[in-house]
mmCIF file of C-alpha atoms in Angstrom:
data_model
loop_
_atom_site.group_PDB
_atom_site.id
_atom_site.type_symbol
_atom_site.label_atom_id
_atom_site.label_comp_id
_atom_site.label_asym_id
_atom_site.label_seq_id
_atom_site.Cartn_x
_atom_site.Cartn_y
_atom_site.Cartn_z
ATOM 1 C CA UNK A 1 2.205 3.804 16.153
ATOM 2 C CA UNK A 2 4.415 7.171 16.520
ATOM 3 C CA UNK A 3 2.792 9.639 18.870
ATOM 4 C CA UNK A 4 0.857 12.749 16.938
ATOM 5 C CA UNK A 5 0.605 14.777 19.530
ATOM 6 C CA UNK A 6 3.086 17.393 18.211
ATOM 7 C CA UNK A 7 4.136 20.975 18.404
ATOM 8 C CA UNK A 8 3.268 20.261 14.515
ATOM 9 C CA UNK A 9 -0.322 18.431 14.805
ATOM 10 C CA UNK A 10 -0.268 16.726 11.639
ATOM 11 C CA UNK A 11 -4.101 17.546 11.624
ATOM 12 C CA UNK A 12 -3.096 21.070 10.797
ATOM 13 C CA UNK A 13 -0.024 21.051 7.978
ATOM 14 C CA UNK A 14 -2.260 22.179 5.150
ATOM 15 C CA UNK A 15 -2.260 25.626 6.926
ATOM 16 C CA UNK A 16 0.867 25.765 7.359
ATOM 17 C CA UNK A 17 2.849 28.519 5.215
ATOM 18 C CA UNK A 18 6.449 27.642 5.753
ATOM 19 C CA UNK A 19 8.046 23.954 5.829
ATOM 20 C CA UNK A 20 9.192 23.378 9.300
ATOM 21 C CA UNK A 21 12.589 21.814 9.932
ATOM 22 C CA UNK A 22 11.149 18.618 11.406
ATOM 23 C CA UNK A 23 9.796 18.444 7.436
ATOM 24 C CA UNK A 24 12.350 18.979 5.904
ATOM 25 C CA UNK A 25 14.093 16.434 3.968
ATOM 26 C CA UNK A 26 17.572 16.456 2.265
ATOM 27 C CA UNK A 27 16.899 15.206 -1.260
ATOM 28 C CA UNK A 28 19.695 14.677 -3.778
ATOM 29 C CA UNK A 29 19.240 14.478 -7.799
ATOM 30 C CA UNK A 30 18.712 10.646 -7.682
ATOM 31 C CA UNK A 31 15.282 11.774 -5.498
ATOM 32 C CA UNK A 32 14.206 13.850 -8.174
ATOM 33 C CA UNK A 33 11.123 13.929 -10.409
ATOM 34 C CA UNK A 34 11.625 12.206 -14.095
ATOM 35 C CA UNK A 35 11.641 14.973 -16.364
ATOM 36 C CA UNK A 36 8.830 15.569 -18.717
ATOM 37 C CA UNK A 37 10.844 14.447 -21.618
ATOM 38 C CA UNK A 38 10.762 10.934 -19.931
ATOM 39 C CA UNK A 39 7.156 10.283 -21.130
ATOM 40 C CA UNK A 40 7.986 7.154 -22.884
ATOM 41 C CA UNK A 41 8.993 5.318 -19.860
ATOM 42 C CA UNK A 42 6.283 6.550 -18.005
ATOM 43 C CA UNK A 43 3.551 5.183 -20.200
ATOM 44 C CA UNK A 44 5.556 1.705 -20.130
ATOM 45 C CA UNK A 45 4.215 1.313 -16.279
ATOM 46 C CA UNK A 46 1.366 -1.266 -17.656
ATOM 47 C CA UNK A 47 -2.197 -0.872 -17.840
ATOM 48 C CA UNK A 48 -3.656 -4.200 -18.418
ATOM 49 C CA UNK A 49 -7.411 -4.853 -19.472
ATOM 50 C CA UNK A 50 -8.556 -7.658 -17.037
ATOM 51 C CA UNK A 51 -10.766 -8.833 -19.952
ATOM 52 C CA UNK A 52 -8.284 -8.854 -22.319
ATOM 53 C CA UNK A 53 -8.059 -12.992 -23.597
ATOM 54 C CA UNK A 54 -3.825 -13.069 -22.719
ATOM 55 C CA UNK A 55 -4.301 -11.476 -19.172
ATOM 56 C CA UNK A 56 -2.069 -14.164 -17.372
ATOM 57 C CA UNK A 57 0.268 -13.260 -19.383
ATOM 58 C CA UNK A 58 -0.008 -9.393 -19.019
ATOM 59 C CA UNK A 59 0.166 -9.573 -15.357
ATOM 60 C CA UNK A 60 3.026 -11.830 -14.826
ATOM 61 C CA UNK A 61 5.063 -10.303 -17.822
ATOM 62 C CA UNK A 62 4.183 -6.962 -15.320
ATOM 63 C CA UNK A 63 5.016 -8.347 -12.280
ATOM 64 C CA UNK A 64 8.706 -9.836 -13.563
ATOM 65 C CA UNK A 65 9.509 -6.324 -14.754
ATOM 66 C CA UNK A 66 7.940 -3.749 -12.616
ATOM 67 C CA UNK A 67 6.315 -5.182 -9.704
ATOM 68 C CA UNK A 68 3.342 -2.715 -10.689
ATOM 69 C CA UNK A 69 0.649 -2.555 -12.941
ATOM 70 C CA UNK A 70 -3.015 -0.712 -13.405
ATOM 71 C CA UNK A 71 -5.861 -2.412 -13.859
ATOM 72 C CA UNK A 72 -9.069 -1.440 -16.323
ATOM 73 C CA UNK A 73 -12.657 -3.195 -16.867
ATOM 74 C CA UNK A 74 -11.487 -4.431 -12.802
ATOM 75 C CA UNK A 75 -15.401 -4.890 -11.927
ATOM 76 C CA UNK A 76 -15.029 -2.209 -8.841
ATOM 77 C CA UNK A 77 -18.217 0.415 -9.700
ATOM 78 C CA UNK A 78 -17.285 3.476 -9.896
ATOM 79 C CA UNK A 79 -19.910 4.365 -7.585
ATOM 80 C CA UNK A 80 -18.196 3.103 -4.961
ATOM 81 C CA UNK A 81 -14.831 4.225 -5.398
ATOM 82 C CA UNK A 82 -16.243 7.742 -5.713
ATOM 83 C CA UNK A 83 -18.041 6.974 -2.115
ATOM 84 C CA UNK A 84 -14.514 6.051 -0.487
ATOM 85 C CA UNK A 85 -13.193 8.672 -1.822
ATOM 86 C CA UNK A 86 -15.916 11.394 -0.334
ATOM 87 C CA UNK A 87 -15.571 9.427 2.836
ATOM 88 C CA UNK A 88 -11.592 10.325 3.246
ATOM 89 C CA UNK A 89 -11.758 13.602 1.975
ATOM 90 C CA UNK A 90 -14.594 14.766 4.492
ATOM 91 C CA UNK A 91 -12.757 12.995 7.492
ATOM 92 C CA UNK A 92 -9.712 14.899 6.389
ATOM 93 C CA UNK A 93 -11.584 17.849 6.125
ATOM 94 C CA UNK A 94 -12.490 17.664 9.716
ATOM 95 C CA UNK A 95 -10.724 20.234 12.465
ATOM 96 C CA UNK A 96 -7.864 18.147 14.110
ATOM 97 C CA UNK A 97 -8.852 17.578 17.531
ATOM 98 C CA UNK A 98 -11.811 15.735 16.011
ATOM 99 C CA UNK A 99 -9.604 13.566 13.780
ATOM 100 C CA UNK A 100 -7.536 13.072 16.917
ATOM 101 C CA UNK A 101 -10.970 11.498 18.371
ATOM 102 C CA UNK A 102 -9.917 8.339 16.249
ATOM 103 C CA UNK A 103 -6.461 8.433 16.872
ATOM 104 C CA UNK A 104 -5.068 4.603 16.915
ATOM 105 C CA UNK A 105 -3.723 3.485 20.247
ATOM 106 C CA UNK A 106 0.217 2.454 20.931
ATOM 107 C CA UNK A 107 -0.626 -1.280 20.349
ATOM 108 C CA UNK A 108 -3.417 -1.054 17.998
ATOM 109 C CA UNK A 109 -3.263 -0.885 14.016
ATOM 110 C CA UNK A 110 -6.776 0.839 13.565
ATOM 111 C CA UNK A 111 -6.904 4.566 13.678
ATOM 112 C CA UNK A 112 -5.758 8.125 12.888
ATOM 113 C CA UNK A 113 -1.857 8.618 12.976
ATOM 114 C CA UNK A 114 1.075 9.212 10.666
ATOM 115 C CA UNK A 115 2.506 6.327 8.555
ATOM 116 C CA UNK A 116 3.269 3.473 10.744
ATOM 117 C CA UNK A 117 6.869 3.638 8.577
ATOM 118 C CA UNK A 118 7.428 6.803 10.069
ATOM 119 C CA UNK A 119 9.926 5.075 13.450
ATOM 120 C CA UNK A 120 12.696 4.857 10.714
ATOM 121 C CA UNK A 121 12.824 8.234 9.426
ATOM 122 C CA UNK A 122 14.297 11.145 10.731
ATOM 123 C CA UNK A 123 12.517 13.583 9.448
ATOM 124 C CA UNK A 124 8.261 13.609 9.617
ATOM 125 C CA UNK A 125 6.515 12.555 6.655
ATOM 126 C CA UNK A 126 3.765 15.808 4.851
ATOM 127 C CA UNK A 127 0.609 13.308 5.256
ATOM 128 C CA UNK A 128 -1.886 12.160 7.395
ATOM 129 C CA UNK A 129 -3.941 8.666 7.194
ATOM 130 C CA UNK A 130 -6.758 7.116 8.602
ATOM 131 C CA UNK A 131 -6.395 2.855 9.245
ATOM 132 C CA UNK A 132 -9.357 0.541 9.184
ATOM 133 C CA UNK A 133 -7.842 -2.800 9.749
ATOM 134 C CA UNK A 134 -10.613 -4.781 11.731
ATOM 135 C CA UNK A 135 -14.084 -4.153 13.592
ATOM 136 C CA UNK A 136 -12.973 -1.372 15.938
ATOM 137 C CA UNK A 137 -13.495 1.407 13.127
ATOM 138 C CA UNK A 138 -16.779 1.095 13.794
ATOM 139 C CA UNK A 139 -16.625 2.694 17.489
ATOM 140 C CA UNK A 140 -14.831 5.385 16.117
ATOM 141 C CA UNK A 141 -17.098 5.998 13.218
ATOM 142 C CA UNK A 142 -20.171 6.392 15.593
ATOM 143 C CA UNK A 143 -17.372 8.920 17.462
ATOM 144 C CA UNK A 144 -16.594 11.272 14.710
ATOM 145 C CA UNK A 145 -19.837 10.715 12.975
ATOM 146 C CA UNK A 146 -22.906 9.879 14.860
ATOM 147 C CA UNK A 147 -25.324 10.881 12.227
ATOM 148 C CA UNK A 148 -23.702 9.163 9.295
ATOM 149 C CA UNK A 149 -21.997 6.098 11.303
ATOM 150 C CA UNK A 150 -24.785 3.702 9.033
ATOM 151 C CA UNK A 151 -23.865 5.266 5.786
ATOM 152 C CA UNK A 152 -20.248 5.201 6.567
ATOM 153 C CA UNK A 153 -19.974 1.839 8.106
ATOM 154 C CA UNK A 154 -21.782 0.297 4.965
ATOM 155 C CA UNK A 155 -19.286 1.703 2.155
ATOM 156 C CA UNK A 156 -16.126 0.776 4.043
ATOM 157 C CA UNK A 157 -17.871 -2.619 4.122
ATOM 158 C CA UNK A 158 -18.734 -3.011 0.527
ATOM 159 C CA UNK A 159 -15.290 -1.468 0.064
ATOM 160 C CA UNK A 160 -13.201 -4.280 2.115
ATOM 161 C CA UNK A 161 -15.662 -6.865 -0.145
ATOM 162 C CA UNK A 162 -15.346 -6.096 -3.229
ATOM 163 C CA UNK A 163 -11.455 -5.351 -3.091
ATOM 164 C CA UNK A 164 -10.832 -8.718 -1.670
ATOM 165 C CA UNK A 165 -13.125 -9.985 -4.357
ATOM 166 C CA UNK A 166 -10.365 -8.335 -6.433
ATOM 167 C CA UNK A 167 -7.516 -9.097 -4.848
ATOM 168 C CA UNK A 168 -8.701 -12.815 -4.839
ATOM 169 C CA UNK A 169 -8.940 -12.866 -8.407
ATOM 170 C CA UNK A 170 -5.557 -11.060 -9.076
ATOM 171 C CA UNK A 171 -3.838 -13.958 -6.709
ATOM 172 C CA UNK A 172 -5.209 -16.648 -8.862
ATOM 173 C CA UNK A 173 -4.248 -15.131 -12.065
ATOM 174 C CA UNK A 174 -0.619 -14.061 -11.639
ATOM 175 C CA UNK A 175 0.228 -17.277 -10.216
ATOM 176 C CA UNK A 176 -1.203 -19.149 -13.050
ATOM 177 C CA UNK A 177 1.501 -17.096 -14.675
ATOM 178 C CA UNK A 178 3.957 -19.300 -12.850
ATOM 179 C CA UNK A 179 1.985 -22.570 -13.721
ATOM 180 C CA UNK A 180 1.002 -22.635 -10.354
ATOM 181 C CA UNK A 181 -2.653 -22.508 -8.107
ATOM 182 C CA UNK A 182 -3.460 -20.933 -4.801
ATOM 183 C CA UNK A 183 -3.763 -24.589 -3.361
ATOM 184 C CA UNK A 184 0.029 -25.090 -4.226
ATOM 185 C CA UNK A 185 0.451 -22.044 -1.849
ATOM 186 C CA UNK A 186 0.527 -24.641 1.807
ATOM 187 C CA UNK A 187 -1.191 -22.546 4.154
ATOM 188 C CA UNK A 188 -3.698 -21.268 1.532
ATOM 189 C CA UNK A 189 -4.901 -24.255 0.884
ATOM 190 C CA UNK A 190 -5.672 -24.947 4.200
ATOM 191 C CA UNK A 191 -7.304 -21.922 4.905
ATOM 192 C CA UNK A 192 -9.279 -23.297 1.949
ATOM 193 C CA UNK A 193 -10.330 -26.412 2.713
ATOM 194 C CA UNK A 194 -11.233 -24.974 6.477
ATOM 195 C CA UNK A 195 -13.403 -22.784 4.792
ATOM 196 C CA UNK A 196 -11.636 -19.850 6.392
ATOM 197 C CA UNK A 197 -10.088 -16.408 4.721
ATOM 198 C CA UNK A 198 -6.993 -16.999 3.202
ATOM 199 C CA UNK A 199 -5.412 -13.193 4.151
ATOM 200 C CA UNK A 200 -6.581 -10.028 5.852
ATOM 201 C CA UNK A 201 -6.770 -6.874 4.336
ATOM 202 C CA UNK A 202 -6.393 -3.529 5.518
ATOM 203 C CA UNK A 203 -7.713 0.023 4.171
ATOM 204 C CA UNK A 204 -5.606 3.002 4.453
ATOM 205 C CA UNK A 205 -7.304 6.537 4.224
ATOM 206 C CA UNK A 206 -4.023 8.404 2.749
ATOM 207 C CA UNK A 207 -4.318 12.676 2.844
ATOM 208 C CA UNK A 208 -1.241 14.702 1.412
ATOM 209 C CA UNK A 209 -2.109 18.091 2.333
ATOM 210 C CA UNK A 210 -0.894 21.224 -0.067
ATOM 211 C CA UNK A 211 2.663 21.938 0.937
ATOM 212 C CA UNK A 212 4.352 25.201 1.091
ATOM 213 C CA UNK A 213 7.698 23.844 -0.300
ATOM 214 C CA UNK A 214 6.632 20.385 -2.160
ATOM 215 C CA UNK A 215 10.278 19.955 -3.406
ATOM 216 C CA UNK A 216 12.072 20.188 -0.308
ATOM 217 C CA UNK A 217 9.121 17.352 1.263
ATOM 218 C CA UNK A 218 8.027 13.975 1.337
ATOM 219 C CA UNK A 219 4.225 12.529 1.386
ATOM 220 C CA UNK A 220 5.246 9.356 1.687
ATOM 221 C CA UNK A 221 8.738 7.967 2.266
ATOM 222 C CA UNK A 222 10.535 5.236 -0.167
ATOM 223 C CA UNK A 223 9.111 1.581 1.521
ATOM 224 C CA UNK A 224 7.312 -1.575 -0.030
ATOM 225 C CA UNK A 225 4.575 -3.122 2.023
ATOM 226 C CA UNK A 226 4.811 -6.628 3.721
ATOM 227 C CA UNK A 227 1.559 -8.161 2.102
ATOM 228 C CA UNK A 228 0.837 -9.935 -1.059
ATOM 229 C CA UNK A 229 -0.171 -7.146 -2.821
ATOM 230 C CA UNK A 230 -1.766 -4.042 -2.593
ATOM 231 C CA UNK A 231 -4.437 -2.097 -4.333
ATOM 232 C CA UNK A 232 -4.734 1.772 -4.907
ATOM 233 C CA UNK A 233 -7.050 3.703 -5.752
ATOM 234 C CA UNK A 234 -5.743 7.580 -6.452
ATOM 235 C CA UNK A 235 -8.133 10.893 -6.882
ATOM 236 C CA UNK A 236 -6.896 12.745 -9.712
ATOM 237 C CA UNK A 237 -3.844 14.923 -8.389
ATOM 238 C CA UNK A 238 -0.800 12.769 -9.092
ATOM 239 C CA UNK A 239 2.210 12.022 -6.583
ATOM 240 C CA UNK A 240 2.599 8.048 -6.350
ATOM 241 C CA UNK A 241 5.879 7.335 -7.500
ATOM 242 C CA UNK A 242 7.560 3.453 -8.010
ATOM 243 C CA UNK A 243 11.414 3.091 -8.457
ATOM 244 C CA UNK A 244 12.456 0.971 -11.743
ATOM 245 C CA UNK A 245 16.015 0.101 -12.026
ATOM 246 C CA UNK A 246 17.640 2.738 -14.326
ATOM 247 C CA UNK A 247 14.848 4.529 -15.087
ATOM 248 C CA UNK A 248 14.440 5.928 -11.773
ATOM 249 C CA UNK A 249 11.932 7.336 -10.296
ATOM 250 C CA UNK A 250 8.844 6.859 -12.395
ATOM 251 C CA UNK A 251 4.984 8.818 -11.663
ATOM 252 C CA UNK A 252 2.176 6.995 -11.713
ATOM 253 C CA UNK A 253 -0.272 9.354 -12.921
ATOM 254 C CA UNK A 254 -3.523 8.849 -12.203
ATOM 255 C CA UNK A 255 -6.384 7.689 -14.885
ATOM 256 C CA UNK A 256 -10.219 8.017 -14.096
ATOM 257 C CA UNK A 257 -11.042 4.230 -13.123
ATOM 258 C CA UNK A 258 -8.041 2.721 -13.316
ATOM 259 C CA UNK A 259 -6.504 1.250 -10.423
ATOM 260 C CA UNK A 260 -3.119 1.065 -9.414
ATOM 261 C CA UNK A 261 -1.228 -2.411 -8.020
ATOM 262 C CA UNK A 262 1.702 -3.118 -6.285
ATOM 263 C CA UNK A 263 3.251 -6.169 -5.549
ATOM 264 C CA UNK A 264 4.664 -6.795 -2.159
ATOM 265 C CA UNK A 265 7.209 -8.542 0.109
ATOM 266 C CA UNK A 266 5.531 -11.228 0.959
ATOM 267 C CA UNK A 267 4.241 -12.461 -3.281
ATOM 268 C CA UNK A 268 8.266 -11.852 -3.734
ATOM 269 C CA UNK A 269 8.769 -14.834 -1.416
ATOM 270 C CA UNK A 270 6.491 -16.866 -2.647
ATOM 271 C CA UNK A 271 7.377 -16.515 -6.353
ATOM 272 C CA UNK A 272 11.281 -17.388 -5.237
ATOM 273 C CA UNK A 273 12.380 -14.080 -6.391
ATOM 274 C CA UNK A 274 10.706 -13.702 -9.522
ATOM 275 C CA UNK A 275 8.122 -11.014 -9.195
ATOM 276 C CA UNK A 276 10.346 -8.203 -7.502
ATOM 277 C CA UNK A 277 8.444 -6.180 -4.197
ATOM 278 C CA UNK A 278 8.329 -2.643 -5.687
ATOM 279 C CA UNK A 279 9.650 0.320 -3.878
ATOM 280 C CA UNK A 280 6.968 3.457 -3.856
ATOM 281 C CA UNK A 281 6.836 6.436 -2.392
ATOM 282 C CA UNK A 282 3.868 9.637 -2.398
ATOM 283 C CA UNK A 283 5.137 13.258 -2.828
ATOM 284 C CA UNK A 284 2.857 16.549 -2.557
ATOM 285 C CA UNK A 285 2.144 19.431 -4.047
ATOM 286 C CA UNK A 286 2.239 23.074 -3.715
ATOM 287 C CA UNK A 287 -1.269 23.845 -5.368
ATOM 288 C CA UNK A 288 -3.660 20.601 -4.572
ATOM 289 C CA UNK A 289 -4.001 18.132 -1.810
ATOM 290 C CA UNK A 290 -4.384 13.914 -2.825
ATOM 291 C CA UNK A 291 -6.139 11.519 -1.560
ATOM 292 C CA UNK A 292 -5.279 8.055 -2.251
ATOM 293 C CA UNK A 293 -7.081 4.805 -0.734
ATOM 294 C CA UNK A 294 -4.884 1.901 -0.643
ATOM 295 C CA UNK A 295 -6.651 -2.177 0.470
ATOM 296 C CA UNK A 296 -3.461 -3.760 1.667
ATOM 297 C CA UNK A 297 -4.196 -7.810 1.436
ATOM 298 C CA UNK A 298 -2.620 -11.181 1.870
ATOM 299 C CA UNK A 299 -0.996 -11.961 5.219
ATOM 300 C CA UNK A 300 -1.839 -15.183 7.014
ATOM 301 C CA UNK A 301 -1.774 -15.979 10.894
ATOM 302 C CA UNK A 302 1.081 -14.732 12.345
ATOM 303 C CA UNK A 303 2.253 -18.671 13.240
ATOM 304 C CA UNK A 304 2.114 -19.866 9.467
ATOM 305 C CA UNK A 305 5.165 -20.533 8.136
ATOM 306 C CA UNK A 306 5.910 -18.740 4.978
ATOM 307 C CA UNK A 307 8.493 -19.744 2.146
ATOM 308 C CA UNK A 308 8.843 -20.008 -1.945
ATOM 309 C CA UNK A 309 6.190 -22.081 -3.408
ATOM 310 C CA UNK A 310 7.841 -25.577 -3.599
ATOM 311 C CA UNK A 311 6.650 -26.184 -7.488
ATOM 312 C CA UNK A 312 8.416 -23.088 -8.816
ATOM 313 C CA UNK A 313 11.761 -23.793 -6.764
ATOM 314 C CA UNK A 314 11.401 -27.286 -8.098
ATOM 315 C CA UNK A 315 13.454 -29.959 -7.050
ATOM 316 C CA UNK A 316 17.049 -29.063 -7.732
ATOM 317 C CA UNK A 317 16.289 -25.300 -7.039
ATOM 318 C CA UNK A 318 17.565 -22.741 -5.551
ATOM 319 C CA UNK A 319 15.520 -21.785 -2.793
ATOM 320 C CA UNK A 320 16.265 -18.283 -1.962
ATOM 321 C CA UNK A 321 14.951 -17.985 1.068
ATOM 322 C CA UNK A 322 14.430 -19.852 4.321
ATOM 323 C CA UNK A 323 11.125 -20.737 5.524
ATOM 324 C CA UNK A 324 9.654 -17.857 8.755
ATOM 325 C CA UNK A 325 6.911 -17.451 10.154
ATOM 326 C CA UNK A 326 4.463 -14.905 9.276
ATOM 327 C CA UNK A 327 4.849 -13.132 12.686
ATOM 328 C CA UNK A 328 8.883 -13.438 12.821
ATOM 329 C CA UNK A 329 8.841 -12.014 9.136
ATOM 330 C CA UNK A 330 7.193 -8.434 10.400
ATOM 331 C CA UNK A 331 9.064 -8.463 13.698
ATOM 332 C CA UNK A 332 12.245 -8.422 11.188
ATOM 333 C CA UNK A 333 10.844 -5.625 9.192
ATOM 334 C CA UNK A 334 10.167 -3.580 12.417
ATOM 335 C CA UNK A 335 13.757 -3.991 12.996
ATOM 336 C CA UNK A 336 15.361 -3.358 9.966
ATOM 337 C CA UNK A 337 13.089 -1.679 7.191
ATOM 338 C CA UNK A 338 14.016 -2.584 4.100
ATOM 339 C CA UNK A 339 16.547 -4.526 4.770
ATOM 340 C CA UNK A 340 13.755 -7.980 5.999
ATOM 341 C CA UNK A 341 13.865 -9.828 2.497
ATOM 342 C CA UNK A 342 17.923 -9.267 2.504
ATOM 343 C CA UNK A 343 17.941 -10.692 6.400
ATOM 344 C CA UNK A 344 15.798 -14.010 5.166
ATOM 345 C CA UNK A 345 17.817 -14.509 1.940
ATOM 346 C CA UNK A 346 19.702 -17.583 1.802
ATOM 347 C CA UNK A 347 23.070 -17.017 2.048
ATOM 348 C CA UNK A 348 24.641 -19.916 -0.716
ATOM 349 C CA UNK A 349 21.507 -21.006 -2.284
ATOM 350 C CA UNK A 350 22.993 -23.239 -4.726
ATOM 351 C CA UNK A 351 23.930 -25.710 -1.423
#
């Protein structure tokens, strides 16, 4: 995790009143907004009904073409997406040095801090985020809020359940898309029958502060995320954006209830190519601050091997890429971005 401790405490850029240079990012027309007149290819990002009788086909027919969907009638109460979202915004809300009190160690993954993408980026990214990824929130709950550590710890807990409850069910569906099961998925399966979880997920506690000079910034640099998929929930100032072929750059704006998912690096390998990892990125605004909430799930222990799913290669294939471990897959991506899937592709995959 990058250091915060700048002469720009990331704590503080909402107050700012000029964009410093060290946020300042050169963006040419192909980073710019879709116009307004583009409406008809926004509304083609899909919003699918998970009651709807033909949802296995709805999701994979979403995953082939955009790698992103929304979700309605997803069983999440609205309750408790309202709670997580009152929990970010009043730890944002706090002065910095006492967001700083939960600021993530060098080696750890839980904690205050700028985006862990931020190493390959020149510039500095206009947000802030808190990470939750195992049991050490806790200590710095009962840090930052002694009074409220009970109330806290217990909707981050019934948050983490019921999105993996969620994400769980999403799995299951999209592969049976592909014909295929969770137990044709090798190290699932035994994670299964063990009786243990199947992938870890992560919450990340997004803030994009009001910015002085929103066009000229960037909440949230261009990346896709390692997992299996990931699932956001948005308040209701827009600024998630996902990258579709010609189209561009394409808003995802939000909708009361309706949550947004993305499909990552990791369900690319495993559906051989098929369902592509979608690029996203968060800008900000000049008038309101955002808060999104995103559960990151679906990455095994770092010594499983990973590769396609055997029955949707099939037995002539091609395989397009070569088996790595869990573990050796993220060390790649810490070395070269978004170049990982491109650095496990097989080369000739017809031989």
């Amino acid at each position: 995790m990058p250091s915060i401790t700048e002469d720009v405490s990331i704590g503080n850029l909402g107050s700012l009143q000029t964009l410093p240079d060290s946020f300042t990012w050169k963006l040419t027309a192909a980073d710019s907004l879709l116009p307004p007149s583009s409406a008809a290819v926004k509304k083609s990002i899909p919003i699918i009904n998970l009651f709807d009788p033909d949802v296995t086909t709805l999701l994979g027919n979403a995953c082939k073409t955009w790698g992103v969907f929304q979700i309605a009638n997803h069983g999440i109460p609205q309750k408790l997406l309202d709670d997580i979202e009152s929990l970010s915004k009043t730890f944002f809300d706090m002065p910095s040095e006492r967001k700083l009190e939960a600021a993530s160690s060098d080696k750890g993954v839980s904690g205050y801090g700028e985006p862990r993408i931020s190493p390959f980026f020149e510039k500095k990214m206009w947000s802030e985020g808190l990470t939750i990824a195992d049991g050490s929130y806790r200590n710095q709950f009962l840090t930052i809020w002694p009074r409220d550590y009970t109330k806290y710890c217990g909707i981050v807990e019934e948050y983490k359940g019921e999105m993996e409850k969620l994400a769980r069910r999403l799995l299951s569906t999209i592969l049976g898309s592909l014909g295929v099961t969770v137990d044709d998925i090798e190290w699932a399966h035994k994670a299964k029958k063990s009786g243990s979880k199947m992938g870890s997920g992560v919450i990340r506690l997004n803030h994009y502060p009001v910015c002085p000079e929103p066009e000229r910034a960037m909440g949230l640099a261009a990346h896709t995320d390692s997992c299996l998929l990931t699932i956001v929930h948005q308040s209701n100032m827009g600024g998630l954006q996902v990258f579709k072929g010609e189209s561009g750059w394409v808003t995802v704006e939000p909708i009361p209830g309706v949550l947004v998912v993305n499909i990552g690096d990791l369900f690319h390998i495993l559906s051989n190519g098929k369902f592509p990892s979608v690029v996203h990125r968060a800008r900000v605004n000049k008038t309101r601050s955002r808060i999104s909430i995103a559960y990151l799930w679906g990455g095994p222990a770092g010594d499983v091997e990973i590769s396609p799913i055997s029955k949707i290669v099939g037995p002539v294939g091609p395989c397009l890429y070569r088996p790595v471990t869990w573990s050796e897959y993220l060390r790649i991506k810490f070395e070269v971005f978004d170049k990982a899937l491109e650095a496990i592709r097989v080369v000739n995959p017809t031989n």
